[in-house]
Tab-separated table of C-alpha atoms in Angstrom:
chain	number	residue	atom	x	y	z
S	23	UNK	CA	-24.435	57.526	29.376
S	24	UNK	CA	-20.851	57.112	30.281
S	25	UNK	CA	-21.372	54.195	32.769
S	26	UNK	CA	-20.025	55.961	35.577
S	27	UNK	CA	-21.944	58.008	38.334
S	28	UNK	CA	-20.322	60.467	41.060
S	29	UNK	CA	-21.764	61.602	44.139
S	30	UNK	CA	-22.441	64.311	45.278
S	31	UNK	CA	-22.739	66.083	42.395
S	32	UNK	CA	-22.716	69.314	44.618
S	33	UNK	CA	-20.833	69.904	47.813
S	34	UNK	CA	-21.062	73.288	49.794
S	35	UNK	CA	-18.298	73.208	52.459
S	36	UNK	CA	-16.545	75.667	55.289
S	37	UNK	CA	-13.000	76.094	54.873
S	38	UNK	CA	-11.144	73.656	57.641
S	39	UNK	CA	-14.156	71.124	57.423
S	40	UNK	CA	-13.278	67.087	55.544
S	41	UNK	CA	-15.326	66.208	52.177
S	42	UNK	CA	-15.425	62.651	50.277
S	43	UNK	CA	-16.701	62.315	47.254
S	44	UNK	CA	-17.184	58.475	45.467
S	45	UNK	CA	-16.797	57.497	42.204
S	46	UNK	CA	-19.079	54.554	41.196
S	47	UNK	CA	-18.208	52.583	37.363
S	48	UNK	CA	-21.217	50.951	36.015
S	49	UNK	CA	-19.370	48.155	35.418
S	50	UNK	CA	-15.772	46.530	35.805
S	51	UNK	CA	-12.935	48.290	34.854
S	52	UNK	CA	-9.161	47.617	36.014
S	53	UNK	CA	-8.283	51.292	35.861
S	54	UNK	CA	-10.007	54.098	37.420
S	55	UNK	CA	-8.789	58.250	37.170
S	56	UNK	CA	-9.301	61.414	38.902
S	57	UNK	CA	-8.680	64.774	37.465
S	58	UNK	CA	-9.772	68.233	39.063
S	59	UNK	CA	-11.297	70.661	36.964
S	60	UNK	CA	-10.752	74.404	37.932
S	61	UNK	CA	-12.659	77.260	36.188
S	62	UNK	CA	-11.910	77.849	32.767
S	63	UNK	CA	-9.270	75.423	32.725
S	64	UNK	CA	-9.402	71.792	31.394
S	65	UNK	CA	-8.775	69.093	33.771
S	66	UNK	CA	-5.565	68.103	35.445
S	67	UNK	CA	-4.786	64.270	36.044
S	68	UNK	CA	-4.413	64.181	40.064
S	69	UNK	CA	-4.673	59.872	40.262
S	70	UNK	CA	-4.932	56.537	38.716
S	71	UNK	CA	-5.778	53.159	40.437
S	72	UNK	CA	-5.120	49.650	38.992
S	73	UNK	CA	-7.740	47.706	40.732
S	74	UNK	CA	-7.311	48.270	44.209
S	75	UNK	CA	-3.815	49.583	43.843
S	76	UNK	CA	-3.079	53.739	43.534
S	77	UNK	CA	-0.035	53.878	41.353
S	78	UNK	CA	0.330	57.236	40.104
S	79	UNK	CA	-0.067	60.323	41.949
S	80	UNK	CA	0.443	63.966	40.596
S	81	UNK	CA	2.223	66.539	42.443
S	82	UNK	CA	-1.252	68.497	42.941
S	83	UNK	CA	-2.424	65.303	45.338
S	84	UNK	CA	-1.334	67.340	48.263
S	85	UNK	CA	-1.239	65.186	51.909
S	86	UNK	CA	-4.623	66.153	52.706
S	87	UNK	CA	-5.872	64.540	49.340
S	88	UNK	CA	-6.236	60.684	49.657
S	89	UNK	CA	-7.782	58.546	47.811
S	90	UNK	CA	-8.660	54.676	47.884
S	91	UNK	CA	-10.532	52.181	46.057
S	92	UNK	CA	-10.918	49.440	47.998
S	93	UNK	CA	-12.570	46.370	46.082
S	94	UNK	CA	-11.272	47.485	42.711
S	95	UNK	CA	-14.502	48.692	41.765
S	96	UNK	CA	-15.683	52.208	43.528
S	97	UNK	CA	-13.468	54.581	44.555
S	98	UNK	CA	-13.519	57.903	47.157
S	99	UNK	CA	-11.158	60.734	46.811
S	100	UNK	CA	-11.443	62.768	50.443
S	101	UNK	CA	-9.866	66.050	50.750
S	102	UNK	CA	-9.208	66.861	54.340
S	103	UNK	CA	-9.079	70.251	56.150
S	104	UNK	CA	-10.413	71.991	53.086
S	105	UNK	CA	-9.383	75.163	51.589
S	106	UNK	CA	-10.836	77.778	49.285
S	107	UNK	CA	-8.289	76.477	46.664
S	108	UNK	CA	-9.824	73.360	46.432
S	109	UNK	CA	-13.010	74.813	44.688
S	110	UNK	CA	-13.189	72.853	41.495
S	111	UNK	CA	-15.270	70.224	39.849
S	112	UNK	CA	-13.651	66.680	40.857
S	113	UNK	CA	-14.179	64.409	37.831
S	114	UNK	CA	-13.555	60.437	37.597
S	115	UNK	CA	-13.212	58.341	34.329
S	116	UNK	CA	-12.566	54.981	33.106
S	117	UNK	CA	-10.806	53.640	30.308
S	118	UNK	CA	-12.135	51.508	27.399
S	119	UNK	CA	-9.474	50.901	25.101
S	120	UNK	CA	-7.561	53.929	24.692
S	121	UNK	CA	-10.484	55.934	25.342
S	122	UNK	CA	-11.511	57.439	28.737
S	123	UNK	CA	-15.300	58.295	29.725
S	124	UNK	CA	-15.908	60.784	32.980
S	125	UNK	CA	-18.928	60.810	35.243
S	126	UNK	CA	-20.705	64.128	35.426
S	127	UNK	CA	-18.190	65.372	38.330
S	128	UNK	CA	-18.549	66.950	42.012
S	129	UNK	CA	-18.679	70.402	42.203
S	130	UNK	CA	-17.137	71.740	45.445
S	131	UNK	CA	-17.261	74.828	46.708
S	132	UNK	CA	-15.473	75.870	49.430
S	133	UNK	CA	-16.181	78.907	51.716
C	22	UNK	CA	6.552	67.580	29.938
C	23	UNK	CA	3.490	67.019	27.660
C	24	UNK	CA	1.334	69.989	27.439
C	25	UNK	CA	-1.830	70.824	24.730
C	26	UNK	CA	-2.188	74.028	23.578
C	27	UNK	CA	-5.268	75.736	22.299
C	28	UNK	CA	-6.677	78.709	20.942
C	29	UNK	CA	-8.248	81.282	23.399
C	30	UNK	CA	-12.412	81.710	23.116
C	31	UNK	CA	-14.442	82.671	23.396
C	32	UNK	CA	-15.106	82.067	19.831
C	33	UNK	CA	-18.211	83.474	18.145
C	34	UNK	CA	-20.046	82.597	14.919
C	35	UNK	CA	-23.039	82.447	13.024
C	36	UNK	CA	-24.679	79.784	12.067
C	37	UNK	CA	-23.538	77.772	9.267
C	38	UNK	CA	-20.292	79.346	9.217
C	39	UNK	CA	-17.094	77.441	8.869
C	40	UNK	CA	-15.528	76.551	12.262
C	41	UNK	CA	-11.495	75.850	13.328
C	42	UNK	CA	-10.400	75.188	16.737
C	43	UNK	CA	-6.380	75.380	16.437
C	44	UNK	CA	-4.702	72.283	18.754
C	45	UNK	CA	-1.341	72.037	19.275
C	46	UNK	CA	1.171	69.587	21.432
C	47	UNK	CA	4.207	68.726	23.114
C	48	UNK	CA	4.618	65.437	23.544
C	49	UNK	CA	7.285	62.376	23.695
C	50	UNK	CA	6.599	59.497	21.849
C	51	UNK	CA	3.481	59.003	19.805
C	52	UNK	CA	0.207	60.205	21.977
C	53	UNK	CA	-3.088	59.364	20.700
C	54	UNK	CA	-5.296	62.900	20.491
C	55	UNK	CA	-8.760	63.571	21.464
C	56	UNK	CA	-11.438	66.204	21.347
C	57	UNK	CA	-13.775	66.145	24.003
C	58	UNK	CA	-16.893	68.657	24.656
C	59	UNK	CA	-18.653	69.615	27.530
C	60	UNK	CA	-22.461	71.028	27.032
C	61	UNK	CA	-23.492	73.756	29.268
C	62	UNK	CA	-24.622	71.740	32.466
C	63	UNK	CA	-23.484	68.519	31.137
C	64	UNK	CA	-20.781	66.404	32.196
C	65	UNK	CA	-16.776	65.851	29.324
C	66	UNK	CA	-17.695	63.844	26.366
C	67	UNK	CA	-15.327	62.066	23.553
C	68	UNK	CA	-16.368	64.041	20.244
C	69	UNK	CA	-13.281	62.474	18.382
C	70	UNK	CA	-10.165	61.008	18.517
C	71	UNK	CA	-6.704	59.726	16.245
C	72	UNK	CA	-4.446	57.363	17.493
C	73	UNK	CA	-1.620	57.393	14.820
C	74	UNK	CA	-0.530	59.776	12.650
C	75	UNK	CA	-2.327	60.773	9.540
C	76	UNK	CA	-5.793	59.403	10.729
C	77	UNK	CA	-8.639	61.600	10.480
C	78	UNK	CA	-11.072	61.088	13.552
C	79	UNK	CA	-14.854	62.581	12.678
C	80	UNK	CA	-18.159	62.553	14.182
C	81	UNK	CA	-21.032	64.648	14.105
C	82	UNK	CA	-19.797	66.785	11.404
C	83	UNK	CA	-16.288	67.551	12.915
C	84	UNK	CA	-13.249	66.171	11.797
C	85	UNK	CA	-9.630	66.524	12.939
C	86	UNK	CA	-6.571	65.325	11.768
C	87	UNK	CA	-3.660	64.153	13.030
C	88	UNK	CA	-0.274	65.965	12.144
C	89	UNK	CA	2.815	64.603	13.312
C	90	UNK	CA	5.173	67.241	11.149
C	91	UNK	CA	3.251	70.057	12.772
C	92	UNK	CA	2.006	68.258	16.169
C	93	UNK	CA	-1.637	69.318	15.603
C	94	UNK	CA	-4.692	68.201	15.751
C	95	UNK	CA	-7.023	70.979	14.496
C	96	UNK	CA	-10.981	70.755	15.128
C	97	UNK	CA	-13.259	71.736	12.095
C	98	UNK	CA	-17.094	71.552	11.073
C	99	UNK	CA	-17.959	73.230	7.782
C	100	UNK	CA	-21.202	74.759	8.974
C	101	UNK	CA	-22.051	74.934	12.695
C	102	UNK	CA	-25.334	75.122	14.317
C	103	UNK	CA	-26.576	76.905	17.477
C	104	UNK	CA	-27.147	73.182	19.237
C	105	UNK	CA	-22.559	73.064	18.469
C	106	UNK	CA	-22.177	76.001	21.259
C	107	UNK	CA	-19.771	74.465	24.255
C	108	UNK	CA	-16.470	74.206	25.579
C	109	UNK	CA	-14.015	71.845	23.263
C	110	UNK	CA	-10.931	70.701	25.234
C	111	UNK	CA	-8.511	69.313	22.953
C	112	UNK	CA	-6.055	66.282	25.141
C	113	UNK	CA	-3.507	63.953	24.635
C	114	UNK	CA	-2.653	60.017	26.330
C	115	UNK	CA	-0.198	57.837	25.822
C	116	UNK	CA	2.751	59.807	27.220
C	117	UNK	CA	0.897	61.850	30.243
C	118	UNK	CA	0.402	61.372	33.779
C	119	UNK	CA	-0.865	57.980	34.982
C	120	UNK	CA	-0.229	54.921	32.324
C	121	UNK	CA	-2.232	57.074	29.872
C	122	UNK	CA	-3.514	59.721	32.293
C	123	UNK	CA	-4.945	62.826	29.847
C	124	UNK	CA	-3.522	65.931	29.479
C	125	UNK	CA	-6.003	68.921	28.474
C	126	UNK	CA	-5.636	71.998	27.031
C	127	UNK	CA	-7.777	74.641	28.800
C	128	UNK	CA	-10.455	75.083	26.427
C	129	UNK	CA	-12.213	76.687	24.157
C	130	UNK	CA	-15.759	78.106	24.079
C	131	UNK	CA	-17.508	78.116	21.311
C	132	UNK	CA	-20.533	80.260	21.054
C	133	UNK	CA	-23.248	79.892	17.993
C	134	UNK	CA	-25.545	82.823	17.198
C	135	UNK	CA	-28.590	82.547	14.904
């Protein structure tokens, strides 16, 4: 157990429609990540908060990405007016030392 | 920018075989290295890691070392088991995306036949 859950873990959508997704760490940690994990290729870093704060975004956070984490502790990533590009498994992680441990991911699927 | 490179899968042995899973980076200034593997159905998990160079990171039977003259980090079991078959993303922090964001290679699959 990594000490972090995601929900969903599955999400069927129609192109054009909005999906969140939330990212829940067992326990406190200052920094929380997002990568997106295509198929057959390892994750891609797409976001980092520090506490409540985003302070990194990648260039594949396009403007219909956003993503918040309001009391420092859970965090949503929403992806609005979906496309079929956006199929991937959305994974989260926290930090413990240098270390980082992911949830078991959201698997979208967009049609 | 920093970047991982691994060898293409899938990769198919027999049990008990010897196994190597070539890693590779790019990377400015001194990244710590991981191996993490992700069991059909189940969600990424840490297998190893080195944070300096030289040290040997091991569990379960794998090891990997740290090279800083060849900027590897090489995955390798001396006899694998069917219960070892999954995908093995090698990754690097310390000088990624994101105050020690990860960056992956893509993977490689590992199959283990009886």
């Amino acid at each position: 157990d990594t000490g972090v859950s995601q929900d969903p873990r599955h999400k069927i959508t129609k192109r054009g429609q909005n999906v969140t997704f939330r990212c829940d760490p067992i326990s406190e940690h200052n920094r929380l990540y997002w990568y997106r994990q295509t198929l057959g290729q390892g994750p891609e870093f797409l976001t980092y908060f520090q506490n409540e704060a985003q302070l990194e975004k990648s260039r594949l956070l396009s403007d219909r990405f956003s993503a918040e984490r309001p009391k420092g502790s859970f965090s949503t990533l929403e992806i609005q007016r979906t496309e079929q590009g956006d199929s991937a498994m959305y994974l989260c992680a926290t930090p413990r030392g240098e270390t980082q441990y992911f949830g078991p991911g959201t698997r979208l699927l967009v049609l | 920018g920093d970047s991982v490179t691994q060898m293409e899968g899938p990769v198919t042995l027999s049990e008990e075989a010897f196994l190597t899973i070539n890693c590779t980076y790019t990377a400015t200034g001194y990244p710590s290295l991981f191996w993490y593997v992700q069991y059909p159905g189940e969600g990424l998990q840490l297998l190893l890691k080195a944070t300096k160079a030289d040290d040997k990171g091991s569990n379960k039977g794998f090891e990997a070392t740290y090279r800083k003259e060849t900027t590897s980090f090489h995955l390798e079991k001396g006899s694998v088991q069917v219960s070892d078959s999954a995908v093995y993303f090698c990754a690097l922090s310390g000088s990624g995306g994101g105050a020690d964001g990860l960056t992956f290679g893509k993977g490689t699959h590992l199959i283990i036949q009886p």
